Amino acid sequence: MTTPNIPPASPAAPKRAQDYAAVRDWPGYFDLMLGKPARETLVAALSNFEKESTNPTDSRLAVDLGCGEGRDTLELLARGWTVHAIDAHPRALQLLTPRVPPDAESRYHPVLATFADARWPDRVDLFNASFSLPFCEPRDFAAVWRRIVSSIRPGGRFAGQLFGPRDGWATLPDRTHHPRTELDTLFDGFVLEELREEERPDSTHDGRPKPWHVFHIVARKRRP
Ligand SMILES: C[S@@+](CC[C@H](N)C(=O)[O-])C[C@H]1O[C@@H](n2cnc3c(N)ncnc32)[C@H](O)[C@@H]1O
């Protein structure tokens, strides 16, 4: 009897962010992200505020929704902002809180809550939601979005990502994706300072396709 030639199994490639996010393995995702710099959309929004600010004592109140391990919250705190950092996973705040510098502790407000249940101040200068809102349950999205929009003060900003219909996760029933045309409705009453549509092929660590279709957004709410 002959033994068939079975090729040796190739060593598994290390898991990537999308492998963890696909199955909401947030602790795995946070470990991979720990220590990464702030997201580009947040940095762009902050730079837009800085360009128009003449008064260093201007109010700087932000919400960081789905803050994760805290890459954006830490940047906001470092720049003097007060931040309501919201996440539903306790590990996010366990990783973030000890990294808040002592001089920023009084400006840091951690909130363990889901998007649907979270409460935040009703007048904020910046609403940041980096790669988080696509994980909102579709049944909750409209109400969450209404609350986000109404809490941003006139002249305030939204920064973050929404996902489009050609993203690989658009077929998952617990995700929220938006066609480009819907963005005009969502951002009615805003000036879109940045709307970058990213569409590119990618894969999971075990070689399955994971196309990305992402809208990177910075938007300023119009003044009446
Ligand atoms: C892809 S991560 C993004 C984290 C971080 N903002 C970043 O840019 O890396 C999504 C985050 O949303 C949080 N999240 C997912 N579903 C949530 C929900 N229903 N309510 C609150 N947070 C949620 C996760 O715990 C995770 O921290």
GROMACS .gro file of C-alpha atoms and ligand atoms in nm, residues 21 24 26 29-30 33 39 64-69 71-72 86-89 92 113-116 129-132 135-137, ligand 1:
model
   58
   21ALA     CA    1  -1.328   4.221   1.409
   24ARG     CA    2  -1.619   4.058   1.738
   26TRP     CA    3  -1.246   4.259   2.066
   29TYR     CA    4  -0.836   4.317   1.820
   30PHE     CA    5  -0.727   4.547   2.105
   33MET     CA    6  -0.400   4.778   1.806
   39ARG     CA    7  -0.683   5.755   1.331
   64ASP     CA    8  -1.522   5.878   2.139
   65LEU     CA    9  -1.782   5.614   2.057
   66GLY     CA   10  -1.648   5.260   2.036
   67CYS     CA   11  -1.318   5.391   2.172
   68GLY     CA   12  -1.158   5.047   2.186
   69GLU     CA   13  -0.819   5.033   2.358
   71ARG     CA   14  -0.576   5.527   2.046
   72ASP     CA   15  -0.806   5.825   1.970
   86ILE     CA   16  -1.762   5.485   2.534
   87ASP     CA   17  -1.729   5.114   2.466
   88ALA     CA   18  -1.940   4.807   2.539
   89HIS     CA   19  -1.642   4.579   2.599
   92ALA     CA   20  -1.138   4.833   2.617
  113ALA     CA   21  -2.226   5.089   2.746
  114THR     CA   22  -2.357   4.978   2.410
  115PHE     CA   23  -2.423   5.228   2.132
  116ALA     CA   24  -2.796   5.195   2.196
  129ALA     CA   25  -1.651   5.718   1.590
  130SER     CA   26  -1.350   5.546   1.435
  131PHE     CA   27  -1.440   5.212   1.272
  132SER     CA   28  -1.714   5.156   1.529
  135PHE     CA   29  -2.074   4.729   1.427
  136CYS     CA   30  -2.402   4.889   1.538
  137GLU     CA   31  -2.699   4.655   1.507
  225LIG     C1   32  -1.318   4.799   1.512
  225LIG     S1   33  -1.315   4.848   1.679
  225LIG     C2   34  -1.265   5.017   1.669
  225LIG     C3   35  -1.193   5.064   1.793
  225LIG     C4   36  -1.126   5.200   1.782
  225LIG     N1   37  -1.223   5.307   1.771
  225LIG     C5   38  -1.030   5.204   1.667
  225LIG     O1   39  -1.040   5.294   1.583
  225LIG     O2   40  -0.943   5.117   1.660
  225LIG     C6   41  -1.488   4.860   1.718
  225LIG     C7   42  -1.514   4.900   1.863
  225LIG     O3   43  -1.653   4.914   1.881
  225LIG     C8   44  -1.691   4.851   2.001
  225LIG     N2   45  -1.830   4.806   1.984
  225LIG     C9   46  -1.877   4.713   1.897
  225LIG     N3   47  -2.008   4.700   1.908
  225LIG    C10   48  -2.046   4.787   2.004
  225LIG    C11   49  -2.172   4.824   2.060
  225LIG     N4   50  -2.287   4.767   2.018
  225LIG     N5   51  -2.176   4.920   2.154
  225LIG    C12   52  -2.060   4.980   2.196
  225LIG     N6   53  -1.939   4.949   2.148
  225LIG    C13   54  -1.932   4.855   2.052
  225LIG    C14   55  -1.595   4.736   2.019
  225LIG     O4   56  -1.587   4.694   2.154
  225LIG    C15   57  -1.467   4.797   1.964
  225LIG     O5   58  -1.396   4.863   2.066
   0.00000   0.00000   0.00000
